[in-house]
């Protein structure tokens, strides 16, 4: 990495992911958004819906990374404990806040619909900023560097859009990928040499199998010129290996 | 939980997952297998392809859970550092082992194809047991309670099948799910009462949106009789709420 980028981490609160009932999509979406924003995701933890697990993960990741994002556990039912756990992670009081209650009231229209259960969704830690939820009203919040968001993917994605303009991103990480129909075992030697010749570039190699073995080689850098030089090196490598039908996915 | 089950955790070594280039499927597959085996997944960490991150995650999770499973980073290229990192986590020497080299030789047929890069895949920590890879030869391994497996999904899945008979599972966790077309805010109250009346059951509620709000309520227990009683309670709750078109996914 030639220039510093802020770093991000995510905590997925998800018994339903851990049981295999649901396949994660929020992590995948956030990873793409944060790569785009120049604040790349460096670690994800998926933890159970248990208070001490959420508290420990939030506390540790908030101390280690610039931004933390959580997904799940902020609805109205008894197993929705994320807001309390995040408040506890920072020893911050939490209670029903007037601004959040007003948002729920505006969403539901009728005060009778603002049941005790739904009012749980207006519980916001002291000092937290609200994160808008244009889908279902109940807001997320940001406490220090931790962004607390819903688990339902359409709501999670909408909250990410609400946040996007505020993300302090660094220079964007560019990546240039080569899909090469040559097995990793035959690429490893020349690729190591290339990595030594381009120390500013991060090279990753990801095998695939599609009728035969192949390797997707990805070069990453925030510096477009260094990346272009690395791409030239990869093309020369493919030529030397006699690789045909190489597909390039140029930097985006 | 009425009976003890062994617990599992997973470490996904995956720059490509963290960058959003690839959507995870190994975690989802392993979660289902471990739920089925009665050794449920309790935590997942997705970490970057960096030695100190892998060492720290493996060391911490191996001390906290009965089984740990890793995915990714055991190929032949310079960024494949998982085997070394797992060995380092347990201060165990690692070198090319004869049994692993013989497997690779049998797979590739020709000793000339056993390049220095491919021989990296025969590096196995002292004392580790090999995990069979019927797809591409190069074995995974088990060191203490940590199972080290490939990241390519077809190979990961095949290694999981190799392991499955050896998994020490407890009583199987049964779950009975109700898909209820009623918003969580209207279910939360009666569901809390039900959770109090059935303390041996773990109830989870997962909202969905499909033309309108609904809730998937899942009751979990290793005890079939307690679960049947909880399901009766959920049916009564749906009746009292006037919920129509409730879909049940009975215990499997």
Coordinates of C-alpha atoms in Angstrom, one line a residue:
Chain A
X1 CA 0.0 0.0 0.0
X2 CA 1.6 3.2 -1.1
X3 CA -0.7 5.6 0.8
X4 CA -2.6 5.1 4.1
X5 CA -6.2 4.1 3.9
X6 CA -8.6 4.1 6.9
X7 CA -9.5 0.5 7.9
X8 CA -12.9 -1.0 8.5
X9 CA -14.2 -4.1 10.3
X10 CA -17.7 -5.6 10.6
X11 CA -19.6 -7.5 13.3
X12 CA -22.4 -9.7 11.9
X13 CA -24.8 -10.5 14.7
X14 CA -26.4 -13.6 13.4
X15 CA -27.5 -16.9 14.9
X16 CA -29.3 -17.5 11.6
X17 CA -26.0 -17.2 9.7
X18 CA -24.2 -19.4 12.1
X19 CA -26.9 -22.1 11.9
X20 CA -26.7 -22.1 8.1
X21 CA -30.3 -21.1 7.8
X22 CA -29.4 -17.8 6.0
X23 CA -26.6 -17.1 3.6
X24 CA -24.9 -13.8 4.4
X25 CA -25.3 -11.0 1.9
X26 CA -24.6 -7.9 4.0
X27 CA -20.9 -8.7 4.4
X28 CA -20.6 -9.1 0.7
X29 CA -22.4 -5.8 0.0
X30 CA -20.5 -3.8 2.6
X31 CA -17.2 -5.2 1.4
X32 CA -17.8 -3.8 -2.1
X33 CA -19.0 -0.4 -0.8
X34 CA -15.9 0.0 1.5
X35 CA -13.5 -1.1 -1.2
X36 CA -15.1 1.5 -3.5
X37 CA -15.0 4.2 -0.7
X38 CA -11.3 3.6 0.0
X39 CA -11.8 2.3 3.6
X40 CA -11.3 -1.4 3.0
X41 CA -12.8 -4.1 5.2
X42 CA -9.9 -5.8 7.1
X43 CA -11.8 -8.2 9.4
X44 CA -15.3 -9.6 9.9
X45 CA -16.6 -11.4 12.9
X46 CA -19.9 -13.3 12.9
X47 CA -21.1 -13.8 16.5
X48 CA -24.1 -15.3 18.1
X49 CA -27.0 -13.2 19.5
X50 CA -25.3 -13.2 22.9
X51 CA -24.6 -10.0 24.8
X52 CA -21.1 -10.8 26.0
X53 CA -20.0 -12.0 22.5
X54 CA -21.3 -8.8 20.9
X55 CA -19.7 -6.6 23.6
X56 CA -16.3 -8.3 23.3
X57 CA -16.2 -8.1 19.4
X58 CA -17.3 -4.5 19.3
X59 CA -14.9 -3.4 21.9
X60 CA -11.9 -5.2 20.4
X61 CA -12.6 -4.1 16.8
X62 CA -13.4 -0.5 17.6
X63 CA -10.0 -0.2 19.2
X64 CA -8.2 -1.8 16.3
X65 CA -9.9 -0.3 13.2
X66 CA -11.0 3.2 12.1
X67 CA -14.6 2.2 11.3
X68 CA -16.7 -0.6 12.6
X69 CA -20.1 -1.6 11.2
X70 CA -22.6 -4.0 12.7
X71 CA -25.4 -5.8 11.1
X72 CA -28.5 -7.3 12.9
X73 CA -30.2 -7.4 16.2
X74 CA -31.9 -4.0 16.3
X75 CA -35.5 -5.0 15.9
X76 CA -38.3 -5.1 18.4
X77 CA -38.1 -8.7 19.7
X78 CA -36.5 -10.1 22.9
X79 CA -33.5 -11.5 20.9
X80 CA -32.6 -8.0 19.6
X81 CA -29.9 -7.0 22.0
X82 CA -27.3 -5.2 19.7
X83 CA -28.1 -1.6 20.8
X84 CA -27.7 -2.5 24.5
X85 CA -24.6 -4.5 23.8
X86 CA -22.9 -1.6 21.9
X87 CA -23.8 0.9 24.6
X88 CA -22.3 -1.5 27.1
X89 CA -19.1 -1.9 25.1
X90 CA -18.5 1.8 25.7
X91 CA -20.1 2.1 29.1
X92 CA -22.7 4.5 27.7
X93 CA -26.2 4.8 29.1
X94 CA -29.1 3.9 26.7
X95 CA -32.7 4.8 26.8
X96 CA -35.7 5.7 24.6
X97 CA -34.7 8.9 22.9
X98 CA -37.2 11.6 21.8
X99 CA -35.7 12.0 18.3
X100 CA -35.9 8.3 17.6
X101 CA -39.4 8.1 19.1
X102 CA -40.5 10.9 16.8
X103 CA -39.2 9.1 13.8
X104 CA -41.1 6.0 14.7
X105 CA -44.2 7.9 15.3
X106 CA -44.0 9.6 11.9
X107 CA -43.4 6.2 10.3
X108 CA -46.3 4.4 12.0
X109 CA -48.6 7.4 11.9
X110 CA -50.8 6.1 14.8
X111 CA -49.5 6.4 18.4
X112 CA -51.4 3.1 19.2
X113 CA -49.1 1.3 16.9
X114 CA -46.1 2.4 18.9
X115 CA -46.2 -0.6 21.1
X116 CA -43.8 -1.2 23.9
X117 CA -42.0 -3.7 21.7
X118 CA -41.6 -1.1 18.8
X119 CA -40.5 1.5 21.3
X120 CA -37.5 -0.7 22.0
X121 CA -36.3 0.4 18.5
X122 CA -36.1 4.0 19.8
X123 CA -33.5 3.0 22.5
X124 CA -30.4 4.9 21.4
X125 CA -27.2 5.3 23.4
X126 CA -26.4 8.8 24.8
X127 CA -24.5 10.9 22.3
X128 CA -25.0 8.6 19.4
X129 CA -26.0 10.0 16.0
X130 CA -28.9 8.4 14.2
X131 CA -28.6 6.6 10.9
X132 CA -31.6 7.1 8.6
X133 CA -33.7 4.1 7.6
X134 CA -35.8 5.1 4.6
X135 CA -37.4 1.7 4.4
X136 CA -38.9 0.9 7.8
X137 CA -38.4 4.0 10.0
X138 CA -36.5 2.5 12.9
X139 CA -33.1 4.2 12.8
X140 CA -29.6 2.8 13.2
X141 CA -27.0 4.8 15.1
X142 CA -23.3 5.7 15.2
X143 CA -21.6 5.6 18.6
X144 CA -18.0 6.7 18.4
X145 CA -16.6 4.8 15.4
X146 CA -19.3 2.0 15.5
X147 CA -22.2 2.1 13.0
X148 CA -25.1 0.0 14.1
X149 CA -27.4 -1.2 11.3
X150 CA -30.2 -3.6 10.7
X151 CA -29.8 -7.2 9.5
X152 CA -32.6 -7.3 6.9
X153 CA -30.6 -6.8 3.7
X154 CA -32.8 -4.2 2.0
X155 CA -32.7 -2.1 5.2
X156 CA -29.0 -2.7 5.8
X157 CA -28.3 -1.6 2.2
X158 CA -30.4 1.5 2.6
X159 CA -28.6 2.4 5.8
X160 CA -25.3 2.0 4.1
X161 CA -26.5 4.4 1.4
X162 CA -27.4 6.9 4.2
X163 CA -23.9 6.6 5.6
X164 CA -21.9 6.5 2.4
X165 CA -21.3 10.3 2.0
X166 CA -19.9 10.5 5.6
X167 CA -17.4 7.7 5.1
X168 CA -13.9 9.1 5.5
X169 CA -12.2 7.2 2.7
X170 CA -8.6 7.2 1.7
X171 CA -7.2 6.9 -1.8
X172 CA -9.2 4.2 -3.6
X173 CA -7.6 0.8 -3.9
X174 CA -7.4 -0.2 -7.5
X175 CA -7.3 -3.8 -8.6
X176 CA -6.4 -5.3 -12.0
X177 CA -7.4 -9.0 -12.3
X178 CA -6.1 -11.6 -14.8
X179 CA -8.1 -14.8 -15.2
X180 CA -5.4 -17.2 -16.4
X181 CA -6.2 -20.8 -17.5
X182 CA -3.0 -22.1 -15.9
X183 CA -2.8 -24.0 -12.6
X184 CA -1.4 -22.1 -9.6
X185 CA 1.4 -24.6 -9.3
X186 CA 2.8 -23.4 -12.7
X187 CA 2.2 -19.8 -11.9
X188 CA 3.6 -19.7 -8.4
X189 CA 7.3 -19.4 -9.4
X190 CA 7.1 -16.5 -11.9
X191 CA 4.4 -14.8 -9.8
X192 CA 6.8 -14.8 -6.7
X193 CA 9.5 -13.2 -8.9
X194 CA 7.0 -10.6 -10.1
X195 CA 5.9 -9.8 -6.5
X196 CA 9.6 -9.2 -5.6
X197 CA 10.1 -6.9 -8.6
X198 CA 7.0 -4.9 -7.7
X199 CA 7.2 -4.4 -3.9
X200 CA 4.5 -1.7 -3.8
X201 CA 1.9 -4.0 -5.3
X202 CA -0.1 -6.5 -3.4
X203 CA -0.5 -9.7 -5.6
X204 CA -3.2 -12.3 -4.7
X205 CA -3.7 -15.6 -6.5
X206 CA -7.1 -17.4 -6.3
X207 CA -7.5 -20.8 -7.9
X208 CA -10.6 -21.8 -9.9
X209 CA -11.7 -25.0 -11.4
X210 CA -13.7 -24.8 -14.6
X211 CA -13.1 -27.9 -16.7
X212 CA -9.5 -27.5 -15.7
X213 CA -7.4 -25.6 -13.2
X214 CA -6.9 -21.9 -13.5
X215 CA -5.7 -18.9 -11.5
X216 CA -7.2 -15.5 -11.0
X217 CA -4.3 -13.2 -10.2
X218 CA -5.2 -9.9 -8.8
X219 CA -2.8 -6.9 -8.5
X220 CA -3.8 -4.2 -6.0
X221 CA -2.5 -0.7 -5.5
X222 CA -3.7 2.8 -4.9
X223 CA -1.1 4.0 -7.4
X224 CA -2.4 3.7 -11.0
X225 CA 1.0 4.0 -12.6
X226 CA 2.6 1.3 -10.4
X227 CA -0.5 -0.9 -11.2
X228 CA -0.1 -0.4 -14.9
X229 CA 3.5 -1.5 -14.7
X230 CA 2.5 -4.6 -12.7
X231 CA -0.1 -5.4 -15.4
X232 CA 2.6 -5.2 -18.0
X233 CA 4.6 -7.7 -15.9
X234 CA 1.6 -10.0 -15.7
X235 CA 1.0 -9.9 -19.4
X236 CA 4.7 -10.8 -20.0
X237 CA 4.3 -13.6 -17.5
X238 CA 1.3 -15.0 -19.3
X239 CA 3.2 -14.8 -22.6
X240 CA 6.2 -16.7 -21.2
X241 CA 3.8 -19.4 -19.8
X242 CA 2.2 -19.7 -23.2
X243 CA -1.2 -19.0 -21.6
X244 CA -4.0 -18.5 -24.1
X245 CA -7.5 -17.0 -23.5
X246 CA -6.4 -14.8 -20.6
X247 CA -9.2 -12.5 -19.5
X248 CA -8.4 -9.2 -18.0
X249 CA -10.6 -7.2 -15.6
X250 CA -8.9 -3.8 -15.8
X251 CA -8.9 -1.4 -12.8
X252 CA -12.3 0.1 -11.8
Chain B
X1 CA -29.9 -25.9 25.5
X2 CA -30.9 -29.0 27.5
X3 CA -27.8 -31.1 26.6
X4 CA -24.2 -30.1 26.0
X5 CA -23.0 -29.9 22.4
X6 CA -19.4 -29.4 21.3
X7 CA -18.9 -26.0 19.8
X8 CA -17.2 -25.0 16.6
X9 CA -15.6 -21.8 15.1
X10 CA -14.3 -21.0 11.6
X11 CA -11.5 -18.8 10.3
X12 CA -11.9 -17.7 6.7
X13 CA -8.6 -16.6 5.3
X14 CA -9.8 -14.3 2.5
X15 CA -8.6 -11.1 1.1
X16 CA -11.0 -11.8 -1.8
X17 CA -14.0 -12.0 0.5
X18 CA -12.9 -8.8 2.4
X19 CA -12.6 -6.9 -0.9
X20 CA -16.0 -8.0 -2.0
X21 CA -14.7 -9.7 -5.1
X22 CA -16.0 -13.1 -4.0
X23 CA -19.1 -13.9 -2.0
X24 CA -18.5 -16.5 0.7
X25 CA -20.0 -19.9 0.3
X26 CA -17.7 -22.1 2.5
X27 CA -19.0 -20.5 5.7
X28 CA -22.6 -21.2 4.7
X29 CA -21.9 -24.8 3.7
X30 CA -19.9 -25.5 6.9
X31 CA -22.6 -23.9 9.1
X32 CA -25.2 -26.3 7.7
X33 CA -22.9 -29.4 8.1
X34 CA -22.1 -28.5 11.7
X35 CA -25.7 -27.8 12.6
X36 CA -26.5 -31.3 11.2
X37 CA -23.6 -32.9 13.0
X38 CA -24.6 -31.4 16.4
X39 CA -21.4 -29.4 16.7
X40 CA -22.8 -25.9 15.9
X41 CA -20.8 -23.0 14.6
X42 CA -20.6 -20.3 17.3
X43 CA -18.3 -17.8 15.7
X44 CA -16.6 -17.0 12.4
X45 CA -13.7 -14.7 11.7
X46 CA -12.8 -13.5 8.2
X47 CA -9.2 -12.3 8.3
X48 CA -6.8 -11.0 5.7
X49 CA -4.0 -13.0 4.2
X50 CA -1.6 -11.8 6.8
X51 CA 0.4 -14.1 9.0
X52 CA -0.1 -12.3 12.4
X53 CA -3.9 -12.0 11.8
X54 CA -4.2 -15.7 11.1
X55 CA -2.0 -16.7 14.0
X56 CA -4.0 -14.6 16.4
X57 CA -7.4 -15.8 15.2
X58 CA -6.5 -19.5 15.3
X59 CA -4.8 -19.3 18.7
X60 CA -7.8 -17.5 20.3
X61 CA -10.5 -19.6 18.7
X62 CA -8.7 -22.9 19.3
X63 CA -8.7 -22.1 23.0
X64 CA -12.3 -21.1 23.1
X65 CA -14.1 -23.7 21.0
X66 CA -14.0 -27.5 20.7
X67 CA -13.4 -27.5 16.9
X68 CA -11.9 -24.9 14.6
X69 CA -12.0 -25.0 10.8
X70 CA -10.0 -22.8 8.5
X71 CA -10.7 -22.1 4.8
X72 CA -8.2 -20.8 2.3
X73 CA -4.5 -20.0 1.8
X74 CA -3.1 -23.6 1.4
X75 CA -2.2 -23.4 -2.3
X76 CA 1.2 -23.2 -3.9
X77 CA 1.5 -19.4 -4.4
X78 CA 3.4 -16.8 -2.3
X79 CA 0.2 -15.6 -0.6
X80 CA -0.7 -19.1 0.7
X81 CA 0.6 -18.8 4.3
X82 CA -2.1 -20.6 6.3
X83 CA -0.2 -23.8 7.0
X84 CA 2.8 -21.9 8.3
X85 CA 0.6 -19.6 10.4
X86 CA -1.3 -22.5 12.0
X87 CA 2.0 -24.2 12.8
X88 CA 3.2 -20.9 14.3
X89 CA 0.0 -20.6 16.4
X90 CA 1.0 -23.8 18.2
X91 CA 4.8 -23.3 18.1
X92 CA 5.0 -26.5 16.0
X93 CA 7.7 -27.1 13.4
X94 CA 6.6 -27.4 9.8
X95 CA 8.3 -29.0 6.8
X96 CA 7.7 -31.0 3.6
X97 CA 6.4 -34.3 4.9
X98 CA 7.0 -37.6 3.0
X99 CA 3.3 -38.8 3.3
X100 CA 2.0 -35.5 1.8
X101 CA 4.7 -35.5 -0.9
X102 CA 3.7 -39.1 -1.9
X103 CA 0.1 -38.0 -2.2
X104 CA 1.1 -35.1 -4.5
X105 CA 3.3 -37.4 -6.6
X106 CA 0.5 -39.9 -7.0
X107 CA -1.8 -37.1 -8.1
X108 CA 0.5 -35.4 -10.6
X109 CA 2.0 -38.7 -11.8
X110 CA 5.2 -37.1 -13.1
X111 CA 7.9 -36.1 -10.6
X112 CA 8.8 -33.2 -13.0
X113 CA 5.4 -31.7 -12.3
X114 CA 6.2 -31.6 -8.6
X115 CA 7.7 -28.1 -8.8
X116 CA 9.1 -26.3 -5.8
X117 CA 5.9 -24.3 -5.7
X118 CA 3.7 -27.4 -5.7
X119 CA 5.9 -29.0 -3.0
X120 CA 4.8 -26.1 -0.7
X121 CA 1.5 -27.9 -0.5
X122 CA 3.3 -30.9 1.1
X123 CA 4.4 -28.7 4.0
X124 CA 2.6 -30.1 7.0
X125 CA 3.2 -29.3 10.7
X126 CA 4.7 -32.1 12.8
X127 CA 2.1 -34.4 14.3
X128 CA -0.7 -33.2 12.2
X129 CA -3.1 -35.7 10.6
X130 CA -3.8 -35.3 6.9
X131 CA -7.3 -34.5 5.5
X132 CA -8.0 -36.2 2.2
X133 CA -8.6 -34.0 -0.9
X134 CA -10.1 -36.3 -3.5
X135 CA -10.4 -33.4 -6.0
X136 CA -6.9 -32.0 -6.4
X137 CA -4.6 -34.1 -4.3
X138 CA -3.0 -31.6 -2.0
X139 CA -4.2 -32.5 1.5
X140 CA -5.5 -30.4 4.3
X141 CA -4.5 -31.3 7.8
X142 CA -5.7 -31.4 11.4
X143 CA -3.4 -30.0 14.1
X144 CA -4.8 -30.4 17.6
X145 CA -8.4 -29.1 17.3
X146 CA -7.8 -27.1 14.1
X147 CA -8.8 -28.4 10.7
X148 CA -7.0 -26.6 7.9
X149 CA -8.8 -26.8 4.5
X150 CA -8.7 -25.3 1.0
X151 CA -10.6 -22.2 0.0
X152 CA -11.9 -23.3 -3.4
X153 CA -15.4 -24.3 -2.7
X154 CA -15.5 -27.7 -4.5
X155 CA -12.3 -28.7 -2.7
X156 CA -13.4 -27.3 0.7
X157 CA -16.7 -29.2 0.4
X158 CA -14.8 -32.4 -0.5
X159 CA -12.5 -32.0 2.5
X160 CA -15.5 -31.4 4.8
X161 CA -17.0 -34.7 3.5
X162 CA -13.6 -36.4 4.3
X163 CA -13.9 -35.1 7.8
X164 CA -17.6 -35.6 8.5
X165 CA -17.4 -39.1 10.0
X166 CA -14.8 -37.9 12.5
X167 CA -16.7 -35.0 13.8
X168 CA -17.6 -35.5 17.5
X169 CA -21.1 -34.2 17.5
X170 CA -23.5 -33.9 20.4
X171 CA -27.3 -34.3 20.4
X172 CA -28.6 -32.7 17.2
X173 CA -30.1 -29.2 17.5
X174 CA -33.6 -29.4 16.1
X175 CA -35.3 -26.3 14.8
X176 CA -39.0 -25.6 14.0
X177 CA -39.6 -22.5 12.0
X178 CA -42.8 -20.5 11.5
X179 CA -43.0 -18.0 8.7
X180 CA -45.6 -15.6 9.9
X181 CA -47.0 -12.7 7.8
X182 CA -47.1 -10.4 10.9
X183 CA -44.6 -7.6 11.6
X184 CA -42.1 -8.2 14.4
X185 CA -43.5 -5.2 16.4
X186 CA -46.8 -7.1 16.7
X187 CA -45.2 -10.4 17.5
X188 CA -42.6 -9.2 20.1
X189 CA -44.9 -9.1 23.1
X190 CA -46.6 -12.5 22.8
X191 CA -43.2 -14.0 21.7
X192 CA -41.5 -12.7 24.9
X193 CA -44.2 -14.3 27.0
X194 CA -43.8 -17.6 25.1
X195 CA -40.0 -17.5 25.6
X196 CA -40.6 -17.1 29.3
X197 CA -43.0 -20.0 29.4
X198 CA -40.5 -22.3 27.6
X199 CA -37.1 -21.5 29.2
X200 CA -35.5 -24.6 27.6
X201 CA -36.2 -23.4 24.1
X202 CA -34.2 -20.8 22.2
X203 CA -36.5 -18.6 20.2
X204 CA -35.2 -16.4 17.4
X205 CA -37.1 -13.9 15.3
X206 CA -36.0 -12.8 11.9
X207 CA -37.9 -10.2 10.0
X208 CA -38.5 -10.4 6.3
X209 CA -40.1 -8.1 3.8
X210 CA -42.1 -9.5 0.9
X211 CA -44.8 -7.1 -0.2
X212 CA -45.3 -6.5 3.6
X213 CA -43.5 -7.1 6.8
X214 CA -43.4 -10.6 8.3
X215 CA -41.4 -12.6 10.8
X216 CA -39.8 -15.9 10.7
X217 CA -39.8 -17.3 14.2
X218 CA -37.5 -20.2 14.9
X219 CA -37.7 -22.4 18.0
X220 CA -34.5 -24.5 18.7
X221 CA -33.9 -27.3 21.1
X222 CA -32.2 -30.7 21.2
X223 CA -35.3 -32.1 23.0
X224 CA -38.0 -33.1 20.5
X225 CA -40.8 -33.1 23.1
X226 CA -40.0 -29.6 24.5
X227 CA -39.8 -28.4 20.9
X228 CA -43.2 -29.9 20.1
X229 CA -44.7 -28.1 23.1
X230 CA -43.1 -24.8 21.9
X231 CA -44.6 -25.3 18.4
X232 CA -48.0 -25.7 20.0
X233 CA -47.4 -22.4 21.8
X234 CA -46.4 -20.7 18.5
X235 CA -49.5 -22.1 16.8
X236 CA -51.7 -20.7 19.6
X237 CA -49.9 -17.3 19.3
X238 CA -50.5 -17.2 15.5
X239 CA -54.2 -18.0 16.2
X240 CA -54.5 -15.2 18.8
X241 CA -52.8 -12.7 16.4
X242 CA -55.3 -13.7 13.6
X243 CA -52.3 -14.6 11.4
X244 CA -53.3 -16.3 8.1
X245 CA -51.0 -18.2 5.7
X246 CA -48.5 -19.2 8.3
X247 CA -45.9 -21.6 6.8
X248 CA -44.3 -24.2 9.1
X249 CA -40.9 -25.7 8.4
X250 CA -41.0 -28.6 10.9
X251 CA -37.9 -30.0 12.7
X252 CA -35.4 -31.7 10.4

